[in-house]
CSV table of C-alpha atoms in Angstrom, one decimal:
chain,number,residue,atom,x,y,z
A,4,MET,CA,111.8,30.1,122.1
A,5,ALA,CA,111.8,33.7,123.5
A,6,GLY,CA,112.5,33.9,127.1
A,7,THR,CA,113.8,30.4,127.6
A,8,HIS,CA,117.5,31.3,127.2
A,9,GLU,CA,119.5,33.9,129.0
A,10,ILE,CA,121.3,37.0,127.6
A,11,ASP,CA,124.9,36.4,126.7
A,12,SER,CA,124.3,32.7,126.4
A,13,GLY,CA,125.6,30.3,123.8
A,14,ARG,CA,122.7,30.8,121.5
A,15,GLY,CA,123.6,34.4,121.2
A,16,TRP,CA,127.0,33.4,119.9
A,17,VAL,CA,125.4,31.1,117.4
A,18,VAL,CA,123.4,34.0,116.1
A,19,ALA,CA,126.5,36.3,115.9
A,20,PHE,CA,128.5,33.7,113.9
A,21,GLY,CA,125.5,33.0,111.7
A,22,GLY,CA,125.5,36.7,110.9
A,23,CYS,CA,129.2,36.6,110.1
A,24,LEU,CA,128.6,33.6,107.8
A,25,ILE,CA,125.8,35.1,105.9
A,26,ASN,CA,127.6,38.5,105.6
A,27,THR,CA,130.7,36.8,104.3
A,28,TRP,CA,128.8,34.9,101.7
A,29,THR,CA,126.5,37.7,100.6
A,30,PHE,CA,129.1,40.5,100.2
A,31,GLY,CA,131.7,38.2,98.7
A,32,VAL,CA,129.1,37.3,96.0
A,33,PHE,CA,127.8,40.9,95.6
A,34,TYR,CA,131.2,42.6,95.4
A,35,ALA,CA,132.4,40.0,92.9
A,36,PHE,CA,130.1,41.8,90.5
A,37,ALA,CA,133.0,44.0,89.4
A,38,THR,CA,134.8,41.0,88.0
A,39,ALA,CA,131.8,40.2,85.7
A,40,LEU,CA,131.6,43.7,84.3
A,41,GLU,CA,133.6,43.2,81.1
A,42,GLN,CA,131.7,40.0,80.1
A,43,MET,CA,128.3,41.6,80.8
A,44,VAL,CA,129.1,44.8,78.8
A,45,ALA,CA,130.1,42.6,75.8
A,46,GLU,CA,127.1,40.2,76.1
A,47,PHE,CA,124.5,42.8,76.5
A,48,ASN,CA,126.2,45.3,74.2
A,49,ALA,CA,125.7,47.8,76.9
A,50,SER,CA,127.3,51.0,78.2
A,51,LEU,CA,129.3,51.0,81.4
A,52,SER,CA,126.6,53.1,83.0
A,53,GLY,CA,124.0,50.5,82.0
A,54,ILE,CA,125.8,47.7,83.7
A,55,ALA,CA,126.6,49.8,86.7
A,56,ALA,CA,122.8,50.1,87.2
A,57,PHE,CA,122.8,46.5,88.3
A,58,PHE,CA,125.0,47.4,91.3
A,59,SER,CA,123.4,50.8,92.0
A,60,VAL,CA,119.8,49.7,92.0
A,61,THR,CA,120.7,46.7,94.2
A,62,THR,CA,122.6,48.7,96.7
A,63,PHE,CA,119.8,51.3,96.9
A,64,LEU,CA,117.2,48.6,97.5
A,65,PHE,CA,119.0,46.8,100.3
A,66,PHE,CA,119.7,50.1,102.2
A,67,ALA,CA,116.1,51.2,101.7
A,68,THR,CA,114.6,47.8,102.7
A,69,GLY,CA,116.3,48.2,106.1
A,70,MET,CA,113.6,50.6,107.2
A,71,LEU,CA,110.9,48.0,106.7
A,72,ALA,CA,112.9,44.9,107.6
A,73,GLY,CA,113.4,46.0,111.2
A,74,PRO,CA,109.7,46.3,112.1
A,75,LEU,CA,109.0,43.1,110.2
A,76,ALA,CA,111.6,41.3,112.3
A,77,ASP,CA,110.0,42.6,115.4
A,78,ARG,CA,106.8,40.9,114.4
A,79,PHE,CA,107.9,37.7,112.6
A,80,GLY,CA,111.5,37.2,113.9
A,81,ALA,CA,114.8,37.2,112.0
A,82,ARG,CA,114.5,33.5,111.0
A,83,ARG,CA,111.5,34.0,108.7
A,84,LEU,CA,113.1,37.0,107.0
A,85,VAL,CA,116.4,35.2,106.4
A,86,ALA,CA,114.4,32.3,104.9
A,87,VAL,CA,112.6,34.8,102.6
A,88,GLY,CA,116.0,36.3,101.8
A,89,ALA,CA,117.2,32.8,100.7
A,90,PHE,CA,114.7,32.6,97.9
A,91,LEU,CA,115.1,36.3,96.9
A,92,MET,CA,118.9,36.2,96.8
A,93,GLY,CA,119.2,32.7,95.3
A,94,GLY,CA,116.3,33.2,92.8
A,95,GLY,CA,117.6,36.7,91.9
A,96,LEU,CA,121.0,35.4,91.0
A,97,TRP,CA,119.7,32.3,89.1
A,98,LEU,CA,117.1,34.3,87.1
A,99,THR,CA,119.5,37.0,86.2
A,100,ALA,CA,121.7,34.3,84.6
A,101,GLN,CA,118.7,33.5,82.3
A,102,VAL,CA,117.9,37.1,81.1
A,103,GLU,CA,118.6,38.3,77.5
A,104,SER,CA,117.8,42.0,78.0
A,105,LEU,CA,119.6,44.7,80.0
A,106,PHE,CA,116.4,46.1,81.6
A,107,ALA,CA,115.2,42.6,82.7
A,108,GLY,CA,118.6,41.9,84.2
A,109,ILE,CA,118.6,45.2,86.2
A,110,LEU,CA,115.1,44.6,87.4
A,111,ILE,CA,115.5,40.9,88.4
A,112,TYR,CA,119.0,41.4,89.9
A,113,GLY,CA,118.0,44.5,91.7
A,114,LEU,CA,114.8,43.2,93.2
A,115,GLY,CA,116.2,39.7,94.0
A,116,VAL,CA,119.6,40.5,95.4
A,117,GLY,CA,118.7,43.9,96.7
A,118,LEU,CA,115.6,42.8,98.6
A,119,GLY,CA,117.4,39.5,99.6
A,120,ILE,CA,120.2,41.4,101.3
A,121,GLY,CA,117.8,43.9,102.8
A,122,SER,CA,115.6,41.2,104.2
A,123,TYR,CA,118.3,39.9,106.6
A,124,LEU,CA,120.9,42.7,107.1
A,125,VAL,CA,119.1,44.7,109.8
A,126,PRO,CA,117.1,41.9,111.4
A,127,LEU,CA,120.2,39.8,112.1
A,128,SER,CA,122.1,42.8,113.4
A,129,VAL,CA,119.2,43.6,115.7
A,130,ALA,CA,118.9,40.0,116.9
A,131,THR,CA,122.7,39.8,117.6
A,132,GLY,CA,122.6,43.0,119.6
A,133,ALA,CA,119.5,41.8,121.5
A,134,TRP,CA,121.2,38.6,122.6
A,135,PHE,CA,124.0,40.4,124.5
A,136,GLU,CA,124.7,42.9,127.2
A,137,LYS,CA,128.2,42.3,128.4
A,138,HIS,CA,129.7,41.1,125.1
A,139,ARG,CA,127.5,43.1,122.7
A,140,THR,CA,130.4,45.0,121.1
A,141,LEU,CA,132.3,41.8,120.4
A,142,ALA,CA,129.2,40.0,119.1
A,143,LEU,CA,128.2,42.9,116.7
A,144,GLY,CA,131.8,43.0,115.6
A,145,ILE,CA,131.8,39.3,114.7
A,146,ASN,CA,128.5,39.9,112.8
A,147,THR,CA,129.6,42.8,110.7
A,148,VAL,CA,133.2,41.8,110.1
A,149,GLY,CA,131.8,39.2,107.7
A,150,ILE,CA,131.2,41.9,105.2
A,151,GLY,CA,134.9,42.6,105.0
A,152,LEU,CA,135.8,38.9,105.1
A,153,GLY,CA,133.6,38.1,102.2
A,154,THR,CA,135.3,40.8,100.1
A,155,LEU,CA,138.6,39.4,101.3
A,156,THR,CA,138.0,35.7,100.8
A,157,LEU,CA,135.3,35.0,98.3
A,158,VAL,CA,135.9,37.7,95.6
A,159,PRO,CA,139.0,35.8,94.3
A,160,VAL,CA,137.0,32.6,94.1
A,161,ALA,CA,134.1,34.2,92.4
A,162,GLU,CA,136.5,35.9,89.9
A,163,TRP,CA,138.0,32.5,89.0
A,164,LEU,CA,134.6,31.0,88.6
A,165,ILE,CA,133.4,33.9,86.4
A,166,ARG,CA,136.5,33.8,84.3
A,167,THR,CA,136.5,30.1,83.7
A,168,ALA,CA,132.8,29.2,83.6
A,169,GLY,CA,131.3,32.6,82.4
A,170,TRP,CA,129.2,35.0,84.4
A,171,ARG,CA,125.9,33.1,83.7
A,172,SER,CA,127.1,29.8,85.1
A,173,ALA,CA,128.8,31.5,88.0
A,174,PHE,CA,125.6,33.4,88.9
A,175,GLU,CA,123.6,30.1,88.8
A,176,LEU,CA,126.1,28.4,91.2
A,177,MET,CA,126.2,31.4,93.5
A,178,GLY,CA,122.3,31.4,93.5
A,179,ILE,CA,122.3,27.8,94.6
A,180,GLY,CA,124.9,28.5,97.2
A,181,SER,CA,122.9,31.5,98.5
A,182,ILE,CA,119.9,29.3,99.2
A,183,ILE,CA,122.0,26.8,101.1
A,184,VAL,CA,123.9,29.4,103.2
A,185,TYR,CA,120.8,31.5,104.0
A,186,GLY,CA,118.8,28.3,104.8
A,187,VAL,CA,121.5,27.1,107.3
A,188,VAL,CA,121.7,30.6,108.9
A,189,ALA,CA,117.9,30.8,109.1
A,190,LEU,CA,117.8,27.5,111.1
A,191,PHE,CA,120.1,29.1,113.8
A,192,SER,CA,118.6,32.6,113.8
A,193,PHE,CA,117.1,32.2,117.3
A,194,ARG,CA,114.7,34.9,118.5
A,195,PRO,CA,116.3,36.8,121.4
A,196,PRO,CA,114.9,36.7,124.9
A,197,THR,CA,114.9,40.5,125.2
A,198,PRO,CA,111.7,42.1,123.8
A,199,PRO,CA,112.4,44.5,121.0
A,200,ALA,CA,111.6,48.2,121.1
A,201,SER,CA,108.1,49.0,119.8
A,202,VAL,CA,107.8,50.3,116.2
A,203,SER,CA,106.2,53.5,117.6
A,204,VAL,CA,109.3,54.2,119.7
A,205,SER,CA,111.5,53.9,116.6
A,206,ILE,CA,109.2,56.2,114.6
A,207,SER,CA,109.1,58.8,117.3
A,208,ALA,CA,112.9,58.7,117.7
A,209,ALA,CA,113.3,59.1,113.9
A,210,ARG,CA,110.9,62.1,113.9
A,211,ARG,CA,112.8,63.8,116.7
A,212,ALA,CA,116.1,63.2,114.8
A,213,LEU,CA,114.7,64.7,111.6
A,214,ARG,CA,114.1,68.0,113.5
A,215,ARG,CA,117.8,68.3,114.3
A,216,SER,CA,120.4,69.9,112.1
A,217,GLU,CA,123.0,67.3,113.2
A,218,PHE,CA,120.9,64.6,111.5
A,219,TRP,CA,120.8,66.4,108.2
A,220,ARG,CA,124.5,67.3,108.3
A,221,LEU,CA,125.3,63.6,108.7
A,222,TYR,CA,122.7,62.7,106.1
A,223,VAL,CA,124.2,65.0,103.5
A,224,ALA,CA,127.8,63.9,104.4
A,225,GLY,CA,126.8,60.3,104.1
A,226,PHE,CA,125.1,60.8,100.8
A,227,LEU,CA,128.1,62.6,99.3
A,228,MET,CA,130.5,60.0,100.7
A,229,SER,CA,128.5,57.2,99.2
A,230,VAL,CA,128.3,58.9,95.7
A,231,ALA,CA,132.0,58.5,95.5
A,232,LEU,CA,132.5,55.4,97.7
A,233,PHE,CA,130.9,52.8,95.5
A,234,ILE,CA,132.5,53.8,92.2
A,235,PRO,CA,135.5,51.4,92.6
A,236,PHE,CA,133.3,48.6,93.7
A,237,VAL,CA,132.0,48.6,90.1
A,238,PHE,CA,134.9,49.9,88.0
A,239,LEU,CA,138.3,49.3,89.7
A,240,VAL,CA,138.8,45.8,88.3
A,241,GLN,CA,137.9,46.9,84.8
A,242,TYR,CA,140.2,50.0,85.1
A,243,ALA,CA,143.1,47.8,86.2
A,244,LYS,CA,142.5,45.3,83.3
A,245,GLU,CA,142.5,48.2,80.9
A,246,GLN,CA,146.0,49.1,82.3
A,247,GLY,CA,147.3,45.7,81.3
A,248,ILE,CA,146.9,44.0,84.7
A,249,THR,CA,145.7,40.4,84.5
A,250,SER,CA,142.1,39.6,85.6
A,251,SER,CA,143.0,37.7,88.8
A,252,THR,CA,145.5,40.3,89.8
A,253,ALA,CA,143.0,43.1,89.2
A,254,ALA,CA,140.4,41.2,91.2
A,255,PHE,CA,142.8,41.2,94.2
A,256,LEU,CA,142.3,45.0,94.4
A,257,ILE,CA,138.7,44.3,95.6
A,258,THR,CA,140.2,41.8,98.0
A,259,SER,CA,142.6,44.5,99.3
A,260,LEU,CA,139.6,46.8,99.7
A,261,GLY,CA,138.0,44.1,101.9
A,262,LEU,CA,141.2,43.7,103.9
A,263,GLY,CA,141.3,47.4,104.5
A,264,SER,CA,137.6,47.3,105.6
A,265,VAL,CA,138.3,44.6,108.1
A,266,LEU,CA,141.2,46.6,109.6
A,267,GLY,CA,139.1,49.7,109.7
A,268,ARG,CA,136.2,48.0,111.4
A,269,LEU,CA,138.4,46.3,114.0
A,270,GLY,CA,141.2,48.8,114.5
A,271,LEU,CA,139.2,52.0,114.5
A,272,GLY,CA,136.5,50.4,116.6
A,273,VAL,CA,139.0,49.6,119.3
A,274,LEU,CA,140.6,53.0,119.0
A,275,GLY,CA,137.2,54.7,119.3
A,276,MET,CA,137.0,53.4,122.9
A,277,ARG,CA,140.1,55.4,123.7
A,278,VAL,CA,139.9,58.7,121.7
A,279,GLY,CA,136.2,59.1,121.1
A,280,VAL,CA,134.1,58.2,118.0
A,281,LEU,CA,133.4,61.5,116.2
A,282,PRO,CA,137.0,62.5,115.6
A,283,LEU,CA,137.6,59.1,114.0
A,284,ILE,CA,134.5,59.4,111.9
A,285,ILE,CA,135.7,62.7,110.6
A,286,MET,CA,139.1,61.1,109.9
A,287,CYS,CA,137.3,58.3,107.9
A,288,PHE,CA,135.7,60.9,105.7
A,289,GLY,CA,139.1,62.6,105.2
A,290,ILE,CA,140.7,59.3,104.2
A,291,GLN,CA,138.4,59.0,101.1
A,292,PRO,CA,139.6,62.0,99.1
A,293,ILE,CA,143.2,61.1,99.9
A,294,ALA,CA,142.6,57.6,98.6
A,295,TYR,CA,141.1,58.9,95.4
A,296,ILE,CA,144.1,61.2,94.8
A,297,VAL,CA,146.2,58.1,95.0
A,298,TRP,CA,144.0,56.4,92.3
A,299,LEU,CA,144.3,59.5,90.2
A,300,ILE,CA,148.1,59.4,90.1
A,301,ALA,CA,148.4,55.6,90.1
A,302,GLY,CA,147.9,54.9,86.4
A,303,ALA,CA,149.1,51.3,85.9
A,304,ASN,CA,151.2,51.3,89.1
A,305,TYR,CA,149.8,48.3,90.9
A,306,PRO,CA,151.3,49.0,94.3
A,307,LEU,CA,149.6,52.4,94.2
A,308,LEU,CA,146.3,50.8,93.2
A,309,LEU,CA,146.7,48.5,96.2
A,310,LEU,CA,147.3,51.5,98.4
A,311,PHE,CA,144.2,53.2,97.0
A,312,ALA,CA,142.0,50.1,97.7
A,313,GLY,CA,143.4,49.6,101.2
A,314,LEU,CA,143.0,53.2,102.2
A,315,LEU,CA,139.5,53.4,100.9
A,316,GLY,CA,138.7,50.2,102.7
A,317,VAL,CA,140.0,51.5,106.0
A,318,GLY,CA,138.0,54.7,105.8
A,319,TYR,CA,134.8,52.9,104.7
A,320,GLY,CA,135.1,50.1,107.2
A,321,GLY,CA,135.8,52.5,110.1
A,322,PHE,CA,132.8,54.6,109.1
A,323,VAL,CA,130.5,51.6,109.0
A,324,ALA,CA,131.7,50.4,112.4
A,325,LEU,CA,131.7,53.7,114.2
A,326,SER,CA,128.6,55.6,112.8
A,327,PRO,CA,126.0,53.7,114.8
A,328,VAL,CA,127.9,54.4,118.0
A,329,ALA,CA,128.2,58.0,117.1
A,330,MET,CA,124.5,58.2,116.3
A,331,ALA,CA,123.7,56.7,119.7
A,332,GLY,CA,125.8,59.3,121.4
A,333,ILE,CA,124.2,62.2,119.5
A,334,PHE,CA,120.5,61.1,119.3
A,335,GLY,CA,120.3,58.6,122.2
A,336,LEU,CA,119.6,54.9,122.4
A,337,GLU,CA,115.8,54.9,122.6
A,338,GLY,CA,114.5,54.0,119.2
A,339,LEU,CA,118.0,54.1,117.6
A,340,GLY,CA,117.0,51.5,115.0
A,341,GLY,CA,114.5,53.9,113.5
A,342,VAL,CA,117.0,56.7,113.4
A,343,LEU,CA,119.6,54.5,111.7
A,344,GLY,CA,117.1,53.1,109.2
A,345,VAL,CA,116.4,56.6,107.9
A,346,GLN,CA,120.0,57.8,108.1
A,347,TYR,CA,121.2,54.8,106.0
A,348,THR,CA,119.0,55.7,103.1
A,349,SER,CA,121.6,58.4,102.4
A,350,ALA,CA,124.0,55.7,101.4
A,351,GLY,CA,121.4,54.0,99.3
A,352,VAL,CA,120.7,57.2,97.3
A,353,GLY,CA,124.4,57.9,96.9
A,354,ALA,CA,125.0,54.4,95.7
A,355,LEU,CA,122.1,54.8,93.2
A,356,ILE,CA,123.7,57.9,91.7
A,357,GLY,CA,127.5,57.5,91.9
A,358,PRO,CA,128.3,54.4,89.8
A,359,ILE,CA,125.8,55.2,87.1
A,360,ALA,CA,127.1,58.7,86.8
A,361,ALA,CA,130.7,57.6,86.8
A,362,GLY,CA,129.9,55.0,84.1
A,363,ALA,CA,128.2,57.7,82.0
A,364,ILE,CA,131.3,59.9,82.3
A,365,ILE,CA,133.6,57.1,81.4
A,366,ASP,CA,131.4,56.2,78.4
A,367,ALA,CA,131.4,59.8,77.2
A,368,THR,CA,135.0,60.7,77.7
A,369,GLY,CA,136.7,57.3,77.1
A,370,SER,CA,138.7,57.9,80.3
A,371,TYR,CA,138.4,57.4,84.0
A,372,THR,CA,140.2,60.7,84.9
A,373,VAL,CA,137.2,62.9,85.0
A,374,ALA,CA,135.2,60.4,87.1
A,375,ILE,CA,138.1,60.1,89.5
A,376,VAL,CA,138.5,63.9,89.8
A,377,GLY,CA,134.8,64.2,90.4
A,378,ALA,CA,135.0,61.6,93.1
A,379,ILE,CA,137.8,63.6,94.8
A,380,PHE,CA,135.7,66.8,94.9
A,381,VAL,CA,132.6,65.0,96.1
A,382,SER,CA,134.6,63.3,98.8
A,383,LEU,CA,136.1,66.6,99.9
A,384,ALA,CA,132.6,68.1,100.0
A,385,ALA,CA,131.5,65.2,102.3
A,386,THR,CA,134.5,65.8,104.6
A,387,PHE,CA,133.9,69.5,104.9
A,388,SER,CA,130.2,68.8,105.6
A,389,VAL,CA,131.0,66.6,108.6
A,390,ILE,CA,133.9,68.6,110.1
A,391,PRO,CA,131.6,70.9,112.1
A,392,MET,CA,130.4,67.8,114.0
A,393,TRP,CA,133.7,68.0,115.9
A,394,ARG,CA,132.1,70.5,118.3
A,395,LEU,CA,130.0,67.6,119.6
A,396,GLY,CA,133.2,66.0,120.9
A,397,SER,CA,132.6,67.4,124.4
A,398,GLY,CA,129.1,65.8,124.7
A,399,GLU,CA,128.4,63.8,127.8
A,400,PRO,CA,127.6,60.1,127.6
A,401,PRO,CA,124.0,59.0,127.8
A,402,VAL,CA,123.0,56.9,130.7
A,403,LEU,CA,122.4,53.3,129.6
A,404,PRO,CA,119.7,51.2,131.0
A,405,SER,CA,120.8,47.9,132.3
A,406,ARG,CA,119.2,46.0,129.4
A,407,SER,CA,119.1,48.6,126.7
A,408,TYR,CA,118.1,47.3,123.3
A,409,LEU,CA,120.2,47.9,120.2
A,410,SER,CA,122.9,49.6,122.1
A,411,GLU,CA,126.6,49.0,122.7
A,412,PRO,CA,127.6,48.1,126.2
A,413,THR,CA,129.3,51.4,126.3
A,414,VAL,CA,128.6,54.0,123.6
A,415,TRP,CA,132.3,54.9,123.5
A,416,LEU,CA,130.7,58.2,123.0
A,417,VAL,CA,131.6,61.2,121.0
A,418,SER,CA,133.9,62.5,123.6
A,419,PRO,CA,137.6,61.7,124.2
A,420,LYS,CA,137.0,61.8,127.9
A,421,ALA,CA,134.1,59.3,127.7
A,422,ARG,CA,136.1,56.3,128.9
């Protein structure tokens, strides 16, 4: 169907809302994992670090898969990859519910859910961006806000299902639901009329970026941020329950994190158009250690735990929304997908290490304190790593081609004067 429909047409909006739907479902299901932690620890007679490996391996794989999914989408289109993701995600959840050993569970869940998410995440974002010129920012915002909406709306439902039916039955039902949702979205994942950038262009752009110190500064900062960031996605609900908070009330902390993420994506995205992107990204890094200090002093104080979750969500959501724009301003638009694909592996490696290490510390000490303090110091290191990027705030905006691919309609640039 390529070339038969115009840029900014109705089909593009269908793709954008399809991306929102699949993100809402996927991340609502995935982030509900925290509510199954207690049952899985008991059933597998496993350590916290062992169960955390489910989440860590999965997160690593869906970030790493993005480097391959982009070129595959160029060749086969997003529709086929979303369809493959339906069977990976749905089958991974269903088969995980049948396993009897911890290792088999980590392997099946990680490969199924991790590759299932990775198969669609980049291709649908690419397709959404390629359908638009005038309304590209809004369309991409609609696509990505689904991640926060899923955390906000589906985690409480999944918690109720896991609590009442057990994690195995819940995973089976969520597996069936994944096949249905992914299948529907695949039907409406229309190939955009704008031809994608060639793979060679993306590879060349990534190689150029790898030779720049700014790339590695952002990579290290992103890695350190992610080591700490994903710890509460696994352990916050269990922590709250151990403080005497009920299961459903504890699960609402993840919902609050999702609400903060939505506010960060939308609010800081709009603010970035006015004050520049890099100062806000540095602020997002700075929010994370402050949030963890709130967790450290919160104890069983539920309002403080809500504040922690909300702050972390705002910083995390703002970073996710703004970082591609900043990368475009720093490294240029040509081949940006390749640069982002390599850069995002930093988050995957951080996610692979952080929750497992935190679980091991909690297992060894019988307390969350050391893990939280460690997260504070790692988050501070991430913040100090990225602060020197402030000097790029005076950078001039790149000149955008009239039909640039994978770009924002304006890059909002890294400069407060780029308006």
